[in-house]
PDB file of C-alpha atoms in Angstrom:
ATOM      1  CA  UNK S   1     -24.258 -22.763  -9.057  1.00  0.00           C
ATOM      2  CA  UNK S   2     -24.780 -19.128  -8.131  1.00  0.00           C
ATOM      3  CA  UNK S   3     -21.583 -17.086  -7.843  1.00  0.00           C
ATOM      4  CA  UNK S   4     -21.903 -14.617  -4.972  1.00  0.00           C
ATOM      5  CA  UNK S   5     -20.385 -11.107  -5.141  1.00  0.00           C
ATOM      6  CA  UNK S   6     -18.080 -12.030  -2.251  1.00  0.00           C
ATOM      7  CA  UNK S   7     -16.774 -15.080  -4.116  1.00  0.00           C
ATOM      8  CA  UNK S   8     -16.197 -12.910  -7.191  1.00  0.00           C
ATOM      9  CA  UNK S   9     -14.254 -10.388  -5.076  1.00  0.00           C
ATOM     10  CA  UNK S  10     -12.172 -13.197  -3.581  1.00  0.00           C
ATOM     11  CA  UNK S  11     -11.381 -14.511  -7.056  1.00  0.00           C
ATOM     12  CA  UNK S  12     -10.424 -11.027  -8.236  1.00  0.00           C
ATOM     13  CA  UNK S  13      -8.161 -10.537  -5.214  1.00  0.00           C
ATOM     14  CA  UNK S  14      -6.527 -13.924  -5.719  1.00  0.00           C
ATOM     15  CA  UNK S  15      -5.939 -13.265  -9.397  1.00  0.00           C
ATOM     16  CA  UNK S  16      -4.474  -9.821  -8.645  1.00  0.00           C
ATOM     17  CA  UNK S  17      -2.165 -11.304  -6.000  1.00  0.00           C
ATOM     18  CA  UNK S  18      -0.942 -13.967  -8.409  1.00  0.00           C
ATOM     19  CA  UNK S  19      -0.286 -11.347 -11.098  1.00  0.00           C
ATOM     20  CA  UNK S  20       1.644  -9.131  -8.687  1.00  0.00           C
ATOM     21  CA  UNK S  21       3.901 -11.957  -7.516  1.00  0.00           C
ATOM     22  CA  UNK S  22       4.271 -13.366 -11.036  1.00  0.00           C
ATOM     23  CA  UNK S  23       5.322  -9.941 -12.323  1.00  0.00           C
ATOM     24  CA  UNK S  24       8.185  -9.852  -9.835  1.00  0.00           C
ATOM     25  CA  UNK S  25       9.176 -13.457 -10.517  1.00  0.00           C
ATOM     26  CA  UNK S  26       9.233 -13.107 -14.320  1.00  0.00           C
ATOM     27  CA  UNK S  27      10.966  -9.715 -14.149  1.00  0.00           C
ATOM     28  CA  UNK S  28      13.768 -11.042 -11.970  1.00  0.00           C
ATOM     29  CA  UNK S  29      14.137 -14.600 -13.260  1.00  0.00           C
ATOM     30  CA  UNK S  30      13.069 -14.247 -16.886  1.00  0.00           C
ATOM     31  CA  UNK S  31      10.486 -16.349 -18.647  1.00  0.00           C
ATOM     32  CA  UNK S  32      12.637 -19.478 -18.741  1.00  0.00           C
ATOM     33  CA  UNK S  33      13.873 -19.153 -15.168  1.00  0.00           C
ATOM     34  CA  UNK S  34      10.584 -18.292 -13.492  1.00  0.00           C
ATOM     35  CA  UNK S  35       8.817 -21.181 -11.764  1.00  0.00           C
ATOM     36  CA  UNK S  36       5.107 -21.445 -11.168  1.00  0.00           C
ATOM     37  CA  UNK S  37       5.628 -23.378  -7.917  1.00  0.00           C
ATOM     38  CA  UNK S  38       7.714 -20.468  -6.581  1.00  0.00           C
ATOM     39  CA  UNK S  39       4.923 -18.057  -7.496  1.00  0.00           C
ATOM     40  CA  UNK S  40       2.411 -20.340  -5.746  1.00  0.00           C
ATOM     41  CA  UNK S  41       4.586 -20.517  -2.621  1.00  0.00           C
ATOM     42  CA  UNK S  42       4.667 -16.713  -2.409  1.00  0.00           C
ATOM     43  CA  UNK S  43       0.889 -16.364  -2.713  1.00  0.00           C
ATOM     44  CA  UNK S  44      -2.060 -17.652  -0.730  1.00  0.00           C
ATOM     45  CA  UNK S  45      -2.882 -20.162  -3.438  1.00  0.00           C
ATOM     46  CA  UNK S  46      -1.574 -23.307  -5.127  1.00  0.00           C
ATOM     47  CA  UNK S  47       0.076 -24.206  -8.417  1.00  0.00           C
ATOM     48  CA  UNK S  48      -3.137 -25.974  -9.413  1.00  0.00           C
ATOM     49  CA  UNK S  49      -5.147 -22.824  -8.696  1.00  0.00           C
ATOM     50  CA  UNK S  50      -2.758 -20.724 -10.801  1.00  0.00           C
ATOM     51  CA  UNK S  51      -3.342 -23.079 -13.702  1.00  0.00           C
ATOM     52  CA  UNK S  52      -7.083 -22.835 -13.067  1.00  0.00           C
ATOM     53  CA  UNK S  53      -7.003 -19.032 -13.327  1.00  0.00           C
ATOM     54  CA  UNK S  54      -4.490 -18.654 -16.148  1.00  0.00           C
ATOM     55  CA  UNK S  55      -4.154 -22.009 -17.941  1.00  0.00           C
ATOM     56  CA  UNK S  56      -0.381 -22.435 -17.699  1.00  0.00           C
ATOM     57  CA  UNK S  57       2.965 -20.722 -17.334  1.00  0.00           C
ATOM     58  CA  UNK S  58       2.936 -19.108 -20.768  1.00  0.00           C
ATOM     59  CA  UNK S  59      -0.595 -17.792 -20.333  1.00  0.00           C
ATOM     60  CA  UNK S  60       0.386 -16.391 -16.925  1.00  0.00           C
ATOM     61  CA  UNK S  61       3.406 -14.666 -18.460  1.00  0.00           C
ATOM     62  CA  UNK S  62       1.235 -13.149 -21.204  1.00  0.00           C
ATOM     63  CA  UNK S  63      -1.224 -11.958 -18.547  1.00  0.00           C
ATOM     64  CA  UNK S  64       1.674 -10.292 -16.706  1.00  0.00           C
ATOM     65  CA  UNK S  65       2.755  -8.529 -19.902  1.00  0.00           C
ATOM     66  CA  UNK S  66      -0.811  -7.441 -20.608  1.00  0.00           C
ATOM     67  CA  UNK S  67      -1.240  -6.001 -17.117  1.00  0.00           C
ATOM     68  CA  UNK S  68       2.090  -4.165 -17.329  1.00  0.00           C
ATOM     69  CA  UNK S  69       1.352  -2.594 -20.711  1.00  0.00           C
ATOM     70  CA  UNK S  70      -2.253  -1.815 -19.806  1.00  0.00           C
ATOM     71  CA  UNK S  71      -1.018   0.231 -16.843  1.00  0.00           C
ATOM     72  CA  UNK S  72       1.188   2.582 -18.886  1.00  0.00           C
ATOM     73  CA  UNK S  73      -1.262   2.786 -21.797  1.00  0.00           C
ATOM     74  CA  UNK S  74      -4.089   3.690 -19.430  1.00  0.00           C
ATOM     75  CA  UNK S  75      -2.004   6.512 -17.961  1.00  0.00           C
ATOM     76  CA  UNK S  76      -1.141   7.796 -21.432  1.00  0.00           C
ATOM     77  CA  UNK S  77      -4.717   7.840 -22.676  1.00  0.00           C
ATOM     78  CA  UNK S  78      -5.976   9.506 -19.483  1.00  0.00           C
ATOM     79  CA  UNK S  79      -3.449  12.332 -19.778  1.00  0.00           C
ATOM     80  CA  UNK S  80      -5.447  15.553 -20.200  1.00  0.00           C
ATOM     81  CA  UNK S  81      -3.313  17.537 -22.649  1.00  0.00           C
ATOM     82  CA  UNK S  82      -5.860  18.537 -25.282  1.00  0.00           C
ATOM     83  CA  UNK S  83      -6.015  22.155 -24.134  1.00  0.00           C
ATOM     84  CA  UNK S  84      -2.348  22.562 -23.247  1.00  0.00           C
ATOM     85  CA  UNK S  85       0.141  24.433 -25.388  1.00  0.00           C
ATOM     86  CA  UNK S  86       1.677  21.799 -27.723  1.00  0.00           C
ATOM     87  CA  UNK S  87       5.159  22.283 -26.270  1.00  0.00           C
ATOM     88  CA  UNK S  88       3.898  21.823 -22.717  1.00  0.00           C
ATOM     89  CA  UNK S  89       1.796  18.858 -23.840  1.00  0.00           C
ATOM     90  CA  UNK S  90       4.897  17.109 -25.231  1.00  0.00           C
ATOM     91  CA  UNK S  91       6.703  17.735 -21.951  1.00  0.00           C
ATOM     92  CA  UNK S  92       3.756  16.234 -20.052  1.00  0.00           C
ATOM     93  CA  UNK S  93       3.865  13.047 -22.137  1.00  0.00           C
ATOM     94  CA  UNK S  94       7.635  12.753 -21.711  1.00  0.00           C
ATOM     95  CA  UNK S  95       7.355  13.362 -17.978  1.00  0.00           C
ATOM     96  CA  UNK S  96       4.619  10.773 -17.563  1.00  0.00           C
ATOM     97  CA  UNK S  97       6.712   8.110 -19.302  1.00  0.00           C
ATOM     98  CA  UNK S  98       9.770   9.103 -17.269  1.00  0.00           C
ATOM     99  CA  UNK S  99       7.843   8.842 -13.980  1.00  0.00           C
ATOM    100  CA  UNK S 100       6.211   5.529 -14.876  1.00  0.00           C
ATOM    101  CA  UNK S 101       9.375   3.762 -15.979  1.00  0.00           C
ATOM    102  CA  UNK S 102      11.287   4.970 -12.935  1.00  0.00           C
ATOM    103  CA  UNK S 103       8.510   3.829 -10.588  1.00  0.00           C
ATOM    104  CA  UNK S 104       8.081   0.449 -12.332  1.00  0.00           C
ATOM    105  CA  UNK S 105      11.528  -1.050 -13.004  1.00  0.00           C
ATOM    106  CA  UNK S 106       9.890  -4.470 -13.355  1.00  0.00           C
ATOM    107  CA  UNK S 107       8.120  -3.150 -16.465  1.00  0.00           C
ATOM    108  CA  UNK S 108      11.482  -2.213 -17.991  1.00  0.00           C
ATOM    109  CA  UNK S 109      12.901  -5.640 -17.174  1.00  0.00           C
ATOM    110  CA  UNK S 110       9.845  -7.365 -18.669  1.00  0.00           C
ATOM    111  CA  UNK S 111      10.239  -5.364 -21.884  1.00  0.00           C
ATOM    112  CA  UNK S 112      13.902  -6.399 -22.077  1.00  0.00           C
ATOM    113  CA  UNK S 113      13.059 -10.051 -21.411  1.00  0.00           C
ATOM    114  CA  UNK S 114      10.307 -10.113 -24.019  1.00  0.00           C
ATOM    115  CA  UNK S 115      12.704  -8.656 -26.586  1.00  0.00           C
ATOM    116  CA  UNK S 116      15.105 -11.506 -25.842  1.00  0.00           C
ATOM    117  CA  UNK S 117      12.217 -13.746 -26.884  1.00  0.00           C
ATOM    118  CA  UNK S 118      11.704 -11.650 -30.046  1.00  0.00           C
ATOM    119  CA  UNK S 119       8.308 -10.425 -28.850  1.00  0.00           C
ATOM    120  CA  UNK S 120       6.747 -13.831 -29.500  1.00  0.00           C
ATOM    121  CA  UNK S 121       4.479 -13.757 -26.444  1.00  0.00           C
ATOM    122  CA  UNK S 122       3.233 -10.215 -27.037  1.00  0.00           C
ATOM    123  CA  UNK S 123       2.465 -11.184 -30.625  1.00  0.00           C
ATOM    124  CA  UNK S 124       0.105 -13.875 -29.331  1.00  0.00           C
ATOM    125  CA  UNK S 125      -1.881 -11.461 -27.180  1.00  0.00           C
ATOM    126  CA  UNK S 126      -5.131 -10.185 -28.629  1.00  0.00           C
ATOM    127  CA  UNK S 127      -5.252  -7.626 -25.800  1.00  0.00           C
ATOM    128  CA  UNK S 128      -1.955  -5.993 -26.739  1.00  0.00           C
ATOM    129  CA  UNK S 129      -2.319  -6.034 -30.508  1.00  0.00           C
ATOM    130  CA  UNK S 130      -4.155  -2.701 -30.732  1.00  0.00           C
ATOM    131  CA  UNK S 131      -3.301  -1.294 -27.342  1.00  0.00           C
ATOM    132  CA  UNK S 132      -0.755   1.252 -28.584  1.00  0.00           C
ATOM    133  CA  UNK S 133      -3.106   3.037 -30.966  1.00  0.00           C
ATOM    134  CA  UNK S 134      -4.953   5.221 -28.407  1.00  0.00           C
ATOM    135  CA  UNK S 135      -1.638   6.366 -26.891  1.00  0.00           C
ATOM    136  CA  UNK S 136      -0.318   7.252 -30.341  1.00  0.00           C
ATOM    137  CA  UNK S 137      -3.540   9.144 -30.998  1.00  0.00           C
ATOM    138  CA  UNK S 138      -2.752  11.401 -28.019  1.00  0.00           C
ATOM    139  CA  UNK S 139       0.707  12.164 -29.391  1.00  0.00           C
ATOM    140  CA  UNK S 140      -0.639  12.546 -32.899  1.00  0.00           C
ATOM    141  CA  UNK S 141      -3.111  15.175 -31.741  1.00  0.00           C
ATOM    142  CA  UNK S 142      -0.349  17.132 -30.025  1.00  0.00           C
ATOM    143  CA  UNK S 143       1.800  17.044 -33.154  1.00  0.00           C
ATOM    144  CA  UNK S 144      -1.087  18.200 -35.349  1.00  0.00           C
ATOM    145  CA  UNK S 145      -1.732  21.185 -33.105  1.00  0.00           C
ATOM    146  CA  UNK S 146       1.971  22.021 -33.008  1.00  0.00           C
ATOM    147  CA  UNK S 147       2.284  21.856 -36.785  1.00  0.00           C
ATOM    148  CA  UNK S 148      -0.872  23.909 -37.294  1.00  0.00           C
ATOM    149  CA  UNK S 149       0.646  26.615 -35.097  1.00  0.00           C
ATOM    150  CA  UNK S 150       3.884  26.523 -37.094  1.00  0.00           C
ATOM    151  CA  UNK S 151       5.877  25.326 -34.107  1.00  0.00           C
ATOM    152  CA  UNK S 152       6.646  21.687 -34.948  1.00  0.00           C
ATOM    153  CA  UNK S 153       8.392  20.161 -37.923  1.00  0.00           C
ATOM    154  CA  UNK S 154       6.245  18.063 -40.238  1.00  0.00           C
ATOM    155  CA  UNK S 155       8.611  15.193 -41.028  1.00  0.00           C
ATOM    156  CA  UNK S 156       8.091  13.168 -37.837  1.00  0.00           C
ATOM    157  CA  UNK S 157       5.097  11.184 -36.641  1.00  0.00           C
ATOM    158  CA  UNK S 158       3.728  10.079 -33.284  1.00  0.00           C
ATOM    159  CA  UNK S 159       5.601   6.774 -33.378  1.00  0.00           C
ATOM    160  CA  UNK S 160       8.905   8.618 -33.916  1.00  0.00           C
ATOM    161  CA  UNK S 161       8.255  10.702 -30.807  1.00  0.00           C
ATOM    162  CA  UNK S 162       7.145   7.682 -28.789  1.00  0.00           C
ATOM    163  CA  UNK S 163      10.342   5.867 -29.799  1.00  0.00           C
ATOM    164  CA  UNK S 164      12.577   8.739 -28.681  1.00  0.00           C
ATOM    165  CA  UNK S 165      10.844   9.158 -25.316  1.00  0.00           C
ATOM    166  CA  UNK S 166      10.690   5.422 -24.627  1.00  0.00           C
ATOM    167  CA  UNK S 167      14.304   4.941 -25.678  1.00  0.00           C
ATOM    168  CA  UNK S 168      15.547   7.500 -23.158  1.00  0.00           C
ATOM    169  CA  UNK S 169      13.335   6.268 -20.314  1.00  0.00           C
ATOM    170  CA  UNK S 170      13.959   2.552 -20.912  1.00  0.00           C
ATOM    171  CA  UNK S 171      17.736   3.040 -21.245  1.00  0.00           C
ATOM    172  CA  UNK S 172      17.897   4.974 -17.987  1.00  0.00           C
ATOM    173  CA  UNK S 173      16.664   1.982 -15.979  1.00  0.00           C
ATOM    174  CA  UNK S 174      17.689  -0.985 -18.137  1.00  0.00           C
ATOM    175  CA  UNK S 175      21.308   0.165 -18.484  1.00  0.00           C
ATOM    176  CA  UNK S 176      21.714   1.696 -15.060  1.00  0.00           C
ATOM    177  CA  UNK S 177      24.347  -0.728 -13.807  1.00  0.00           C
ATOM    178  CA  UNK S 178      26.508  -1.006 -16.918  1.00  0.00           C
ATOM    179  CA  UNK S 179      26.392   2.754 -17.462  1.00  0.00           C
ATOM    180  CA  UNK S 180      27.329   3.331 -13.835  1.00  0.00           C
ATOM    181  CA  UNK S 181      30.221   0.860 -13.984  1.00  0.00           C
ATOM    182  CA  UNK S 182      31.617   2.392 -17.167  1.00  0.00           C
ATOM    183  CA  UNK S 183      31.067   6.093 -16.480  1.00  0.00           C
ATOM    184  CA  UNK S 184      30.674   6.322 -12.728  1.00  0.00           C
ATOM    185  CA  UNK S 185      27.239   7.947 -12.883  1.00  0.00           C
ATOM    186  CA  UNK S 186      24.065   6.475 -11.470  1.00  0.00           C
ATOM    187  CA  UNK S 187      21.310   7.516 -13.863  1.00  0.00           C
ATOM    188  CA  UNK S 188      18.728   6.932 -11.119  1.00  0.00           C
ATOM    189  CA  UNK S 189      20.531   9.129  -8.590  1.00  0.00           C
ATOM    190  CA  UNK S 190      17.730  11.126  -6.870  1.00  0.00           C
ATOM    191  CA  UNK S 191      19.970  14.206  -6.882  1.00  0.00           C
ATOM    192  CA  UNK S 192      19.941  14.177 -10.688  1.00  0.00           C
ATOM    193  CA  UNK S 193      16.293  13.227 -11.149  1.00  0.00           C
ATOM    194  CA  UNK S 194      14.927  16.693 -11.904  1.00  0.00           C
ATOM    195  CA  UNK S 195      17.756  17.283 -14.377  1.00  0.00           C
ATOM    196  CA  UNK S 196      17.101  13.965 -16.139  1.00  0.00           C
ATOM    197  CA  UNK S 197      13.348  14.537 -16.274  1.00  0.00           C
ATOM    198  CA  UNK S 198      13.783  18.007 -17.769  1.00  0.00           C
ATOM    199  CA  UNK S 199      16.395  16.675 -20.177  1.00  0.00           C
ATOM    200  CA  UNK S 200      14.064  14.324 -22.041  1.00  0.00           C
ATOM    201  CA  UNK S 201      11.456  17.073 -22.375  1.00  0.00           C
ATOM    202  CA  UNK S 202      14.077  19.532 -23.642  1.00  0.00           C
ATOM    203  CA  UNK S 203      15.446  17.025 -26.143  1.00  0.00           C
ATOM    204  CA  UNK S 204      12.074  16.192 -27.679  1.00  0.00           C
ATOM    205  CA  UNK S 205      10.883  19.812 -27.795  1.00  0.00           C
ATOM    206  CA  UNK S 206      14.159  21.024 -29.356  1.00  0.00           C
ATOM    207  CA  UNK S 207      13.978  18.250 -31.964  1.00  0.00           C
ATOM    208  CA  UNK S 208      10.334  18.925 -32.831  1.00  0.00           C
ATOM    209  CA  UNK S 209      10.949  22.677 -32.972  1.00  0.00           C
ATOM    210  CA  UNK S 210      13.921  22.420 -35.320  1.00  0.00           C
ATOM    211  CA  UNK S 211      13.521  22.618 -39.118  1.00  0.00           C
ATOM    212  CA  UNK S 212      13.670  19.406 -41.122  1.00  0.00           C
ATOM    213  CA  UNK S 213      17.155  18.221 -42.030  1.00  0.00           C
ATOM    214  CA  UNK S 214      18.417  19.420 -45.388  1.00  0.00           C
ATOM    215  CA  UNK S 215      19.879  16.824 -47.798  1.00  0.00           C
ATOM    216  CA  UNK S 216      23.650  16.559 -47.631  1.00  0.00           C
ATOM    217  CA  UNK S 217      25.541  17.909 -50.619  1.00  0.00           C
ATOM    218  CA  UNK S 218      27.459  15.525 -52.845  1.00  0.00           C
TER     219      UNK S 218
END
């Protein structure tokens, strides 16, 4: 049977709609609590059709994770920082992560949920297994240029920097409510956004620009 371009477009639209609704359902209900029939009811399709496109609930959840990670990794690899000053390039990477995580709280919730499951679903994804490498290559290039110019310390690597930036940006959304209840400050308050965005850039640049820690005396 010949598959027409229109039928292909319809299938792509249906699949994208299912992924969008499934992302919200898994992010808010968790993997265990999410129900495929609820996802079907919120889309213009059926539970049977969801299984046809994705194979089952677990495969749908993995597809949601893949789409979520592909979005941020695509933004990171497309960031044009090769000709920027290394300090400004680091700030650009930090700012991009800050903006993405703030704009996509479902991504932060999905990361938290997958960690509850010990990363077992991500580990089964062939798509995600090497996805981080290009993004780390961008950071690695920035660090090399900064070290060559004598501006960055040489005892940290790209994964260290990624961890620091991600930690700040994930915490800001994931812990918003507990932090607010304990300290009375909403970390997502729009009035403090510019301050928070500059803060992560300042922290990373100050850390990279400082000399390596000296061993403590006995």
